[in-house]
Amino acid sequence: MVSLKPEDISNIGRQLWSARIIIAAVEIGLFELIGKKGATLEDVMDRGRLSERGAKAILNALIPLGLLQRNDNGICKLTQLSALHLMPGKGDYLGFQLLHMARLWEAWGDLPESVRSGIPHWVRHPGQRGIEDLVVLAEMLYPRNFSVSSRIAKLLGAGKKWKGLRILDVAAGSGAWSLAFLAADPTAKATAVDFGPVLGMAKRKAQELNVADRFEILPGNIREVDFGEGKYDLVILGHICHSEGPEHSEKLISKSAKSLAHGGKLLIADMVPEDDRRGPLHPLLFAVNMLVNTTEGGTFTFSEYRAWCESAGLKNVRNLAIKQTDHSPLIIADKA
Ligand SMILES: C[S@@+](CC[C@H](N)C(=O)[O-])C[C@H]1O[C@@H](n2cnc3c(N)ncnc32)[C@H](O)[C@@H]1O
């Protein structure tokens, strides 16, 4: 539980400003404009075609935020933190997360109306989102989900006691979940379902890992694509149930269970609040993100997932604990 002090309540408002300043700096490409060598105010204005008033204000604010420093000659330089995490092209780049937040900004600004109506911003203001948002989202999730999935693959003995897996990666995005299994088991094969443009990016990730010949793509809508019957040893639902909502998640779990061979496993990765929905904070904040962005989405408890899995005929529904602070334990169930 987060315990707030009175001064924290005022600070929360200012954190909104801090967040928007850092996100805007990434959107403008400010850290690249400054570059490894540093830059003066005039350099930054010139390279980014920025107004003097605007550039001054944002550069100044980024100094106490710890993302820039400026010497007595007026040269701005990146700090260790911004050089490591906000310069594109590095493995530890966190800018995609911030760019994703920028895309959510408008809907979050409309939160009071979504609370009143229960209807997401995008339904009341249609036509402003495209498939490229999903590509950015999936790419942003790749590093963390690939890392978590690699640990899960090891835990389940992929490539050792569990070999030759046939995997179905539903709403695969970048393919992070199934690609980690292909990397762990050279005899495994995966089929990834998602929208075509998103799968284009997943295919590139498979090529980078030299597993593209074992990574098949099946473009289409997961609500319509036929997953088949008894075909897979592992079906992965990675971060999809929260946007599908309860009714479609239950259907998706049932369709996934049907596509599993006997002895196969269903793996669900999502943000999972406690049964009484009093914590942890992240899954409950994420449910609000689903309120403003989707018509039915939310976050679901372990008991809800267990009920959906059991009604799909799956057994032994349990958690797979992994040590990662912002990731809920994964849920796994067996087809007997
Ligand atoms: C939050 S991302 C998760 C991606 C990936 N599974 C991961 O965990 O990294 C959700 C993915 O679901 C896909 N998606 C959402 N609704 C879909 C639908 N109806 N049909 C196909 N794909 C869908 C999106 O394109 C996006 O790639």
mmCIF file of C-alpha atoms and ligand atoms in Angstrom:
data_model
loop_
_atom_site.group_PDB
_atom_site.id
_atom_site.type_symbol
_atom_site.label_atom_id
_atom_site.label_comp_id
_atom_site.label_asym_id
_atom_site.label_seq_id
_atom_site.Cartn_x
_atom_site.Cartn_y
_atom_site.Cartn_z
ATOM 1 C CA MET A 1 0.000 0.000 0.000
ATOM 2 C CA VAL A 2 1.233 3.540 -0.766
ATOM 3 C CA SER A 3 0.781 5.849 2.239
ATOM 4 C CA LEU A 4 0.528 9.505 1.257
ATOM 5 C CA LYS A 5 1.352 12.502 3.442
ATOM 6 C CA PRO A 6 -0.557 15.809 2.979
ATOM 7 C CA GLU A 7 2.381 17.386 1.094
ATOM 8 C CA ASP A 8 2.392 14.407 -1.268
ATOM 9 C CA ILE A 9 -1.118 15.338 -2.409
ATOM 10 C CA SER A 10 0.103 18.732 -3.676
ATOM 11 C CA ASN A 11 3.171 17.075 -5.175
ATOM 12 C CA ILE A 12 1.040 14.680 -7.193
ATOM 13 C CA GLY A 13 -0.234 17.603 -9.274
ATOM 14 C CA ARG A 14 3.329 18.704 -9.969
ATOM 15 C CA GLN A 15 4.342 15.149 -10.842
ATOM 16 C CA LEU A 16 1.874 15.412 -13.705
ATOM 17 C CA TRP A 17 3.894 18.397 -14.984
ATOM 18 C CA SER A 18 7.190 16.589 -14.471
ATOM 19 C CA ALA A 19 5.877 13.566 -16.348
ATOM 20 C CA ARG A 20 4.645 15.688 -19.251
ATOM 21 C CA ILE A 21 7.963 17.566 -19.476
ATOM 22 C CA ILE A 22 9.992 14.339 -19.675
ATOM 23 C CA ILE A 23 7.585 12.775 -22.182
ATOM 24 C CA ALA A 24 7.654 15.952 -24.332
ATOM 25 C CA ALA A 25 11.469 15.934 -24.272
ATOM 26 C CA VAL A 26 11.406 12.407 -25.721
ATOM 27 C CA GLU A 27 8.748 13.364 -28.286
ATOM 28 C CA ILE A 28 10.824 16.365 -29.438
ATOM 29 C CA GLY A 29 13.999 14.248 -29.469
ATOM 30 C CA LEU A 30 15.678 16.677 -27.060
ATOM 31 C CA PHE A 31 18.196 14.166 -25.700
ATOM 32 C CA GLU A 32 19.416 13.354 -29.228
ATOM 33 C CA LEU A 33 19.568 17.085 -30.060
ATOM 34 C CA ILE A 34 21.960 17.530 -27.137
ATOM 35 C CA GLY A 35 23.827 14.337 -28.019
ATOM 36 C CA LYS A 36 26.883 12.777 -26.399
ATOM 37 C CA LYS A 37 28.998 15.933 -26.769
ATOM 38 C CA GLY A 38 26.507 18.380 -25.227
ATOM 39 C CA ALA A 39 25.002 21.522 -26.733
ATOM 40 C CA THR A 40 24.246 25.181 -26.038
ATOM 41 C CA LEU A 41 20.741 26.619 -25.980
ATOM 42 C CA GLU A 42 21.344 28.007 -29.478
ATOM 43 C CA ASP A 43 22.488 24.577 -30.788
ATOM 44 C CA VAL A 44 19.357 22.939 -29.402
ATOM 45 C CA MET A 45 17.083 25.643 -30.885
ATOM 46 C CA ASP A 46 18.820 25.377 -34.225
ATOM 47 C CA ARG A 47 18.927 21.558 -34.447
ATOM 48 C CA GLY A 48 15.338 21.092 -33.294
ATOM 49 C CA ARG A 49 13.844 24.280 -34.800
ATOM 50 C CA LEU A 50 12.604 25.229 -31.341
ATOM 51 C CA SER A 51 11.532 28.614 -30.052
ATOM 52 C CA GLU A 52 13.884 30.305 -27.600
ATOM 53 C CA ARG A 53 11.168 30.658 -25.006
ATOM 54 C CA GLY A 54 10.141 26.992 -25.285
ATOM 55 C CA ALA A 55 13.661 25.554 -25.393
ATOM 56 C CA LYS A 56 14.766 27.602 -22.378
ATOM 57 C CA ALA A 57 11.788 26.532 -20.277
ATOM 58 C CA ILE A 58 12.065 22.810 -20.981
ATOM 59 C CA LEU A 59 15.885 22.644 -20.696
ATOM 60 C CA ASN A 60 15.777 24.468 -17.352
ATOM 61 C CA ALA A 61 13.113 22.161 -15.949
ATOM 62 C CA LEU A 62 15.011 19.010 -16.981
ATOM 63 C CA ILE A 63 18.006 20.048 -14.802
ATOM 64 C CA PRO A 64 16.350 19.681 -11.347
ATOM 65 C CA LEU A 65 14.593 16.598 -12.715
ATOM 66 C CA GLY A 66 18.044 15.015 -12.957
ATOM 67 C CA LEU A 67 18.025 14.429 -16.710
ATOM 68 C CA LEU A 68 20.294 17.319 -17.798
ATOM 69 C CA GLN A 69 23.181 19.304 -16.358
ATOM 70 C CA ARG A 70 24.567 22.676 -17.519
ATOM 71 C CA ASN A 71 28.059 24.059 -16.930
ATOM 72 C CA ASP A 72 29.052 27.705 -16.373
ATOM 73 C CA ASN A 73 29.666 28.122 -20.130
ATOM 74 C CA GLY A 74 26.028 27.313 -20.821
ATOM 75 C CA ILE A 75 26.727 23.849 -22.288
ATOM 76 C CA CYS A 76 23.954 21.371 -21.546
ATOM 77 C CA LYS A 77 24.958 17.717 -21.138
ATOM 78 C CA LEU A 78 23.078 14.510 -20.534
ATOM 79 C CA THR A 79 23.265 12.974 -17.066
ATOM 80 C CA GLN A 80 24.245 9.351 -16.578
ATOM 81 C CA LEU A 81 20.556 8.462 -16.306
ATOM 82 C CA SER A 82 19.391 10.193 -19.493
ATOM 83 C CA ALA A 83 22.455 9.003 -21.441
ATOM 84 C CA LEU A 84 21.693 5.398 -20.475
ATOM 85 C CA HIS A 85 17.916 5.324 -20.770
ATOM 86 C CA LEU A 86 16.704 8.177 -22.977
ATOM 87 C CA MET A 87 19.071 7.999 -25.940
ATOM 88 C CA PRO A 88 17.492 5.773 -28.622
ATOM 89 C CA GLY A 89 19.392 2.794 -29.938
ATOM 90 C CA LYS A 90 20.548 1.475 -26.567
ATOM 91 C CA GLY A 91 19.313 -1.802 -25.103
ATOM 92 C CA ASP A 92 18.219 0.014 -21.948
ATOM 93 C CA TYR A 93 16.200 2.650 -23.832
ATOM 94 C CA LEU A 94 13.013 3.562 -21.938
ATOM 95 C CA GLY A 95 11.743 6.150 -24.433
ATOM 96 C CA PHE A 96 9.185 3.776 -26.001
ATOM 97 C CA GLN A 97 7.366 3.620 -22.650
ATOM 98 C CA LEU A 98 7.194 7.401 -22.548
ATOM 99 C CA LEU A 99 6.051 7.645 -26.169
ATOM 100 C CA HIS A 100 3.289 5.189 -25.307
ATOM 101 C CA MET A 101 2.275 7.432 -22.382
ATOM 102 C CA ALA A 102 2.127 10.394 -24.797
ATOM 103 C CA ARG A 103 -0.375 8.471 -26.896
ATOM 104 C CA LEU A 104 -2.480 7.811 -23.787
ATOM 105 C CA TRP A 105 -2.329 11.421 -22.602
ATOM 106 C CA GLU A 106 -5.448 12.646 -24.368
ATOM 107 C CA ALA A 107 -7.627 9.808 -23.079
ATOM 108 C CA TRP A 108 -6.325 10.214 -19.521
ATOM 109 C CA GLY A 109 -7.118 13.949 -19.699
ATOM 110 C CA ASP A 110 -10.722 12.939 -20.223
ATOM 111 C CA LEU A 111 -10.832 10.586 -17.188
ATOM 112 C CA PRO A 112 -13.652 12.412 -15.315
ATOM 113 C CA GLU A 113 -15.951 11.940 -18.317
ATOM 114 C CA SER A 114 -15.003 8.248 -18.592
ATOM 115 C CA VAL A 115 -15.765 7.821 -14.890
ATOM 116 C CA ARG A 116 -19.159 9.513 -15.339
ATOM 117 C CA SER A 117 -20.164 7.636 -18.470
ATOM 118 C CA GLY A 118 -18.145 4.389 -18.240
ATOM 119 C CA ILE A 119 -17.353 4.985 -21.915
ATOM 120 C CA PRO A 120 -13.746 5.335 -23.107
ATOM 121 C CA HIS A 121 -12.491 8.565 -24.600
ATOM 122 C CA TRP A 122 -11.850 6.957 -28.020
ATOM 123 C CA VAL A 123 -15.475 5.923 -28.422
ATOM 124 C CA ARG A 124 -16.647 9.486 -27.731
ATOM 125 C CA HIS A 125 -13.871 10.919 -29.978
ATOM 126 C CA PRO A 126 -13.339 8.267 -32.657
ATOM 127 C CA GLY A 127 -10.883 8.147 -35.530
ATOM 128 C CA GLN A 128 -7.745 9.320 -33.782
ATOM 129 C CA ARG A 129 -5.907 6.054 -33.201
ATOM 130 C CA GLY A 130 -4.211 3.758 -35.672
ATOM 131 C CA ILE A 131 -2.470 0.425 -35.929
ATOM 132 C CA GLU A 132 0.911 2.176 -35.475
ATOM 133 C CA ASP A 133 -0.039 2.736 -31.813
ATOM 134 C CA LEU A 134 -0.219 -1.048 -31.391
ATOM 135 C CA VAL A 135 3.187 -1.489 -33.038
ATOM 136 C CA VAL A 136 4.755 1.054 -30.649
ATOM 137 C CA LEU A 137 3.013 -0.608 -27.707
ATOM 138 C CA ALA A 138 4.194 -4.102 -28.628
ATOM 139 C CA GLU A 139 7.754 -2.913 -29.291
ATOM 140 C CA MET A 140 7.814 -1.126 -25.934
ATOM 141 C CA LEU A 141 6.800 -4.332 -24.131
ATOM 142 C CA TYR A 142 9.418 -6.480 -25.858
ATOM 143 C CA PRO A 143 12.490 -6.145 -23.589
ATOM 144 C CA ARG A 144 10.649 -6.749 -20.321
ATOM 145 C CA ASN A 145 8.375 -9.520 -21.589
ATOM 146 C CA PHE A 146 11.186 -11.338 -23.416
ATOM 147 C CA SER A 147 13.202 -11.286 -20.211
ATOM 148 C CA VAL A 148 10.299 -12.573 -18.068
ATOM 149 C CA SER A 149 9.436 -15.228 -20.667
ATOM 150 C CA SER A 150 13.063 -16.439 -20.832
ATOM 151 C CA ARG A 151 12.940 -17.074 -17.083
ATOM 152 C CA ILE A 152 9.572 -18.838 -17.372
ATOM 153 C CA ALA A 153 10.904 -21.008 -20.222
ATOM 154 C CA LYS A 154 13.794 -22.042 -17.981
ATOM 155 C CA LEU A 155 11.481 -22.689 -15.029
ATOM 156 C CA LEU A 156 9.279 -24.954 -17.181
ATOM 157 C CA GLY A 157 12.311 -26.815 -18.579
ATOM 158 C CA ALA A 158 11.857 -25.688 -22.199
ATOM 159 C CA GLY A 159 14.570 -27.275 -24.348
ATOM 160 C CA LYS A 160 15.462 -29.737 -21.554
ATOM 161 C CA LYS A 161 12.682 -31.857 -20.028
ATOM 162 C CA TRP A 162 10.055 -30.152 -22.243
ATOM 163 C CA LYS A 163 11.129 -30.241 -25.894
ATOM 164 C CA GLY A 164 9.736 -29.887 -29.404
ATOM 165 C CA LEU A 165 7.003 -27.538 -28.237
ATOM 166 C CA ARG A 166 4.295 -26.392 -30.599
ATOM 167 C CA ILE A 167 3.358 -22.944 -29.330
ATOM 168 C CA LEU A 168 0.441 -20.641 -30.103
ATOM 169 C CA ASP A 169 1.175 -17.015 -29.172
ATOM 170 C CA VAL A 170 -2.176 -15.192 -29.074
ATOM 171 C CA ALA A 171 -2.095 -11.382 -29.588
ATOM 172 C CA ALA A 172 1.627 -11.950 -29.920
ATOM 173 C CA GLY A 173 2.674 -8.327 -30.429
ATOM 174 C CA SER A 174 6.463 -8.405 -30.819
ATOM 175 C CA GLY A 175 6.412 -12.170 -30.199
ATOM 176 C CA ALA A 176 8.291 -11.592 -26.929
ATOM 177 C CA TRP A 177 6.694 -14.550 -25.113
ATOM 178 C CA SER A 178 7.028 -17.261 -27.776
ATOM 179 C CA LEU A 179 10.402 -16.050 -29.101
ATOM 180 C CA ALA A 180 11.946 -16.626 -25.665
ATOM 181 C CA PHE A 181 10.744 -20.260 -25.813
ATOM 182 C CA LEU A 182 12.115 -20.674 -29.367
ATOM 183 C CA ALA A 183 15.465 -19.354 -28.132
ATOM 184 C CA ALA A 184 15.409 -21.848 -25.236
ATOM 185 C CA ASP A 185 14.318 -24.858 -27.316
ATOM 186 C CA PRO A 186 15.848 -25.198 -30.823
ATOM 187 C CA THR A 187 13.222 -27.834 -31.682
ATOM 188 C CA ALA A 188 10.199 -25.652 -30.759
ATOM 189 C CA LYS A 189 7.907 -23.979 -33.300
ATOM 190 C CA ALA A 190 5.553 -21.045 -32.760
ATOM 191 C CA THR A 191 2.515 -19.605 -34.494
ATOM 192 C CA ALA A 192 1.812 -15.954 -33.710
ATOM 193 C CA VAL A 193 -1.639 -14.388 -34.120
ATOM 194 C CA ASP A 194 -2.067 -10.599 -34.220
ATOM 195 C CA PHE A 195 -2.848 -7.862 -36.727
ATOM 196 C CA GLY A 196 -0.626 -7.967 -39.865
ATOM 197 C CA PRO A 197 1.466 -4.788 -39.329
ATOM 198 C CA VAL A 198 2.255 -5.779 -35.741
ATOM 199 C CA LEU A 199 3.385 -9.239 -36.881
ATOM 200 C CA GLY A 200 5.734 -7.604 -39.420
ATOM 201 C CA MET A 201 7.670 -6.227 -36.471
ATOM 202 C CA ALA A 202 7.539 -9.638 -34.670
ATOM 203 C CA LYS A 203 8.985 -11.330 -37.751
ATOM 204 C CA ARG A 204 11.923 -8.896 -37.681
ATOM 205 C CA LYS A 205 12.533 -9.783 -34.014
ATOM 206 C CA ALA A 206 12.488 -13.500 -34.976
ATOM 207 C CA GLN A 207 15.071 -12.812 -37.695
ATOM 208 C CA GLU A 208 17.309 -10.977 -35.211
ATOM 209 C CA LEU A 209 17.225 -14.101 -33.005
ATOM 210 C CA ASN A 210 17.800 -16.461 -35.969
ATOM 211 C CA VAL A 211 14.558 -18.340 -35.296
ATOM 212 C CA ALA A 212 12.433 -16.958 -38.166
ATOM 213 C CA ASP A 213 12.195 -20.410 -39.838
ATOM 214 C CA ARG A 214 10.372 -21.700 -36.720
ATOM 215 C CA PHE A 215 8.165 -18.621 -36.251
ATOM 216 C CA GLU A 216 4.986 -18.657 -38.333
ATOM 217 C CA ILE A 217 2.626 -15.692 -38.457
ATOM 218 C CA LEU A 218 -1.149 -15.869 -38.663
ATOM 219 C CA PRO A 219 -2.486 -12.329 -39.231
ATOM 220 C CA GLY A 220 -6.071 -11.659 -38.166
ATOM 221 C CA ASN A 221 -8.480 -10.798 -35.395
ATOM 222 C CA ILE A 222 -8.076 -13.131 -32.413
ATOM 223 C CA ARG A 223 -11.858 -13.132 -31.972
ATOM 224 C CA GLU A 224 -12.248 -14.607 -35.475
ATOM 225 C CA VAL A 225 -9.113 -16.642 -36.221
ATOM 226 C CA ASP A 226 -9.623 -20.404 -35.828
ATOM 227 C CA PHE A 227 -7.014 -21.721 -33.353
ATOM 228 C CA GLY A 228 -7.836 -25.360 -34.247
ATOM 229 C CA GLU A 229 -8.215 -28.322 -31.881
ATOM 230 C CA GLY A 230 -5.617 -30.300 -29.910
ATOM 231 C CA LYS A 231 -2.717 -28.751 -31.860
ATOM 232 C CA TYR A 232 -0.479 -27.036 -29.313
ATOM 233 C CA ASP A 233 1.644 -27.900 -26.268
ATOM 234 C CA LEU A 234 1.634 -24.326 -25.031
ATOM 235 C CA VAL A 235 -0.812 -21.477 -25.656
ATOM 236 C CA ILE A 236 0.248 -18.039 -24.432
ATOM 237 C CA LEU A 237 -2.156 -15.199 -23.634
ATOM 238 C CA GLY A 238 0.334 -12.387 -22.998
ATOM 239 C CA HIS A 239 -1.198 -9.100 -21.861
ATOM 240 C CA ILE A 240 -4.378 -9.470 -23.866
ATOM 241 C CA CYS A 241 -7.153 -10.356 -21.386
ATOM 242 C CA HIS A 242 -7.064 -6.875 -19.800
ATOM 243 C CA SER A 243 -8.143 -5.217 -23.058
ATOM 244 C CA GLU A 244 -10.591 -7.989 -24.039
ATOM 245 C CA GLY A 245 -12.697 -7.654 -20.891
ATOM 246 C CA PRO A 246 -14.381 -10.430 -18.895
ATOM 247 C CA GLU A 247 -16.745 -11.872 -21.499
ATOM 248 C CA HIS A 248 -14.200 -12.072 -24.335
ATOM 249 C CA SER A 249 -11.415 -13.225 -22.005
ATOM 250 C CA GLU A 250 -13.535 -16.158 -20.908
ATOM 251 C CA LYS A 251 -14.227 -16.999 -24.584
ATOM 252 C CA LEU A 252 -10.537 -16.598 -25.478
ATOM 253 C CA ILE A 253 -9.508 -18.929 -22.654
ATOM 254 C CA SER A 254 -12.078 -21.483 -23.780
ATOM 255 C CA LYS A 255 -10.902 -21.289 -27.430
ATOM 256 C CA SER A 256 -7.269 -21.528 -26.310
ATOM 257 C CA ALA A 257 -8.006 -24.543 -24.095
ATOM 258 C CA LYS A 258 -9.661 -26.288 -27.049
ATOM 259 C CA SER A 259 -6.558 -25.724 -29.198
ATOM 260 C CA LEU A 260 -4.292 -27.394 -26.605
ATOM 261 C CA ALA A 261 -3.228 -31.022 -26.982
ATOM 262 C CA HIS A 262 -3.678 -33.280 -23.933
ATOM 263 C CA GLY A 263 -0.877 -32.543 -21.478
ATOM 264 C CA GLY A 264 -0.529 -29.019 -22.890
ATOM 265 C CA LYS A 265 -0.392 -25.821 -20.857
ATOM 266 C CA LEU A 266 -2.080 -22.437 -20.996
ATOM 267 C CA LEU A 267 0.087 -19.536 -19.829
ATOM 268 C CA ILE A 268 -1.506 -16.196 -18.951
ATOM 269 C CA ALA A 269 0.552 -13.068 -18.312
ATOM 270 C CA ASP A 270 -1.302 -9.992 -17.099
ATOM 271 C CA MET A 271 -1.649 -7.444 -14.343
ATOM 272 C CA VAL A 272 -3.511 -9.290 -11.568
ATOM 273 C CA PRO A 273 -4.957 -7.503 -8.512
ATOM 274 C CA GLU A 274 -5.609 -9.283 -5.229
ATOM 275 C CA ASP A 275 -9.027 -10.904 -4.888
ATOM 276 C CA ASP A 276 -10.365 -8.050 -2.696
ATOM 277 C CA ARG A 277 -8.992 -5.449 -5.173
ATOM 278 C CA ARG A 278 -7.251 -3.423 -2.453
ATOM 279 C CA GLY A 279 -3.855 -3.731 -4.123
ATOM 280 C CA PRO A 280 -1.256 -3.917 -5.502
ATOM 281 C CA LEU A 281 -1.272 -0.404 -6.962
ATOM 282 C CA HIS A 282 -0.138 -1.161 -10.518
ATOM 283 C CA PRO A 283 -2.952 -3.548 -11.575
ATOM 284 C CA LEU A 284 -5.529 -1.143 -10.105
ATOM 285 C CA LEU A 285 -4.050 1.868 -11.910
ATOM 286 C CA PHE A 286 -4.007 -0.218 -15.062
ATOM 287 C CA ALA A 287 -7.730 -0.941 -14.709
ATOM 288 C CA VAL A 288 -8.302 2.829 -14.953
ATOM 289 C CA ASN A 289 -6.122 2.873 -18.065
ATOM 290 C CA MET A 290 -8.479 0.275 -19.506
ATOM 291 C CA LEU A 291 -11.503 2.390 -18.505
ATOM 292 C CA VAL A 292 -10.262 5.363 -20.545
ATOM 293 C CA ASN A 293 -8.996 3.298 -23.489
ATOM 294 C CA THR A 294 -11.276 0.289 -23.984
ATOM 295 C CA THR A 295 -14.982 -0.494 -23.923
ATOM 296 C CA GLU A 296 -14.827 -3.578 -21.700
ATOM 297 C CA GLY A 297 -11.257 -3.896 -20.416
ATOM 298 C CA GLY A 298 -10.094 -4.095 -16.812
ATOM 299 C CA THR A 299 -7.799 -6.197 -14.676
ATOM 300 C CA PHE A 300 -8.898 -9.568 -13.343
ATOM 301 C CA THR A 301 -8.087 -11.479 -10.188
ATOM 302 C CA PHE A 302 -6.547 -14.925 -9.889
ATOM 303 C CA SER A 303 -9.946 -16.285 -8.760
ATOM 304 C CA GLU A 304 -11.598 -14.914 -11.898
ATOM 305 C CA TYR A 305 -8.921 -16.447 -14.148
ATOM 306 C CA ARG A 306 -9.163 -19.752 -12.261
ATOM 307 C CA ALA A 307 -12.934 -19.862 -12.770
ATOM 308 C CA TRP A 308 -12.568 -19.162 -16.521
ATOM 309 C CA CYS A 309 -9.821 -21.795 -16.883
ATOM 310 C CA GLU A 310 -11.786 -24.418 -14.954
ATOM 311 C CA SER A 311 -14.936 -23.824 -16.947
ATOM 312 C CA ALA A 312 -12.776 -24.364 -20.082
ATOM 313 C CA GLY A 313 -11.858 -27.805 -18.653
ATOM 314 C CA LEU A 314 -8.327 -26.866 -17.521
ATOM 315 C CA LYS A 315 -6.930 -28.208 -14.251
ATOM 316 C CA ASN A 316 -4.312 -27.321 -11.686
ATOM 317 C CA VAL A 317 -4.598 -23.547 -12.178
ATOM 318 C CA ARG A 318 -1.687 -21.979 -10.312
ATOM 319 C CA ASN A 319 0.736 -19.068 -10.148
ATOM 320 C CA LEU A 320 4.270 -19.086 -11.468
ATOM 321 C CA ALA A 321 6.229 -16.666 -9.348
ATOM 322 C CA ILE A 322 8.961 -14.635 -10.967
ATOM 323 C CA LYS A 323 11.099 -12.011 -9.308
ATOM 324 C CA GLN A 324 10.280 -8.804 -11.146
ATOM 325 C CA THR A 325 8.834 -5.896 -9.221
ATOM 326 C CA ASP A 326 6.272 -4.609 -11.727
ATOM 327 C CA HIS A 327 5.067 -7.949 -13.074
ATOM 328 C CA SER A 328 2.281 -9.968 -11.435
ATOM 329 C CA PRO A 329 2.875 -13.712 -11.029
ATOM 330 C CA LEU A 330 1.942 -15.538 -14.231
ATOM 331 C CA ILE A 331 -0.955 -17.979 -14.290
ATOM 332 C CA ILE A 332 -0.579 -21.477 -15.697
ATOM 333 C CA ALA A 333 -3.093 -24.291 -16.141
ATOM 334 C CA ASP A 334 -2.927 -27.825 -17.551
ATOM 335 C CA LYS A 335 -5.056 -29.689 -20.040
ATOM 336 C CA ALA A 336 -5.353 -33.062 -18.359
HETATM 337 C C1 LIG B 1 -0.595 -5.252 -24.861
HETATM 338 S S1 LIG B 1 -0.108 -5.911 -26.405
HETATM 339 C C2 LIG B 1 0.656 -7.441 -25.891
HETATM 340 C C3 LIG B 1 1.622 -7.988 -26.896
HETATM 341 C C4 LIG B 1 2.391 -9.236 -26.439
HETATM 342 N N1 LIG B 1 1.512 -10.351 -26.220
HETATM 343 C C5 LIG B 1 3.189 -8.946 -25.191
HETATM 344 O O1 LIG B 1 2.733 -9.310 -24.092
HETATM 345 O O2 LIG B 1 4.260 -8.353 -25.313
HETATM 346 C C6 LIG B 1 -1.655 -6.453 -27.039
HETATM 347 C C7 LIG B 1 -1.541 -7.020 -28.433
HETATM 348 O O3 LIG B 1 -2.806 -7.543 -28.751
HETATM 349 C C8 LIG B 1 -3.084 -7.275 -30.106
HETATM 350 N N2 LIG B 1 -4.536 -7.322 -30.264
HETATM 351 C C9 LIG B 1 -5.456 -6.653 -29.523
HETATM 352 N N3 LIG B 1 -6.695 -6.971 -29.943
HETATM 353 C C10 LIG B 1 -6.537 -7.848 -30.965
HETATM 354 C C11 LIG B 1 -7.443 -8.531 -31.808
HETATM 355 N N4 LIG B 1 -8.763 -8.384 -31.679
HETATM 356 N N5 LIG B 1 -6.936 -9.343 -32.766
HETATM 357 C C12 LIG B 1 -5.597 -9.486 -32.911
HETATM 358 N N6 LIG B 1 -4.694 -8.888 -32.126
HETATM 359 C C13 LIG B 1 -5.160 -8.079 -31.162
HETATM 360 C C14 LIG B 1 -2.459 -5.915 -30.343
HETATM 361 O O4 LIG B 1 -2.202 -5.686 -31.711
HETATM 362 C C15 LIG B 1 -1.201 -5.995 -29.500
HETATM 363 O O5 LIG B 1 -0.108 -6.469 -30.254
#
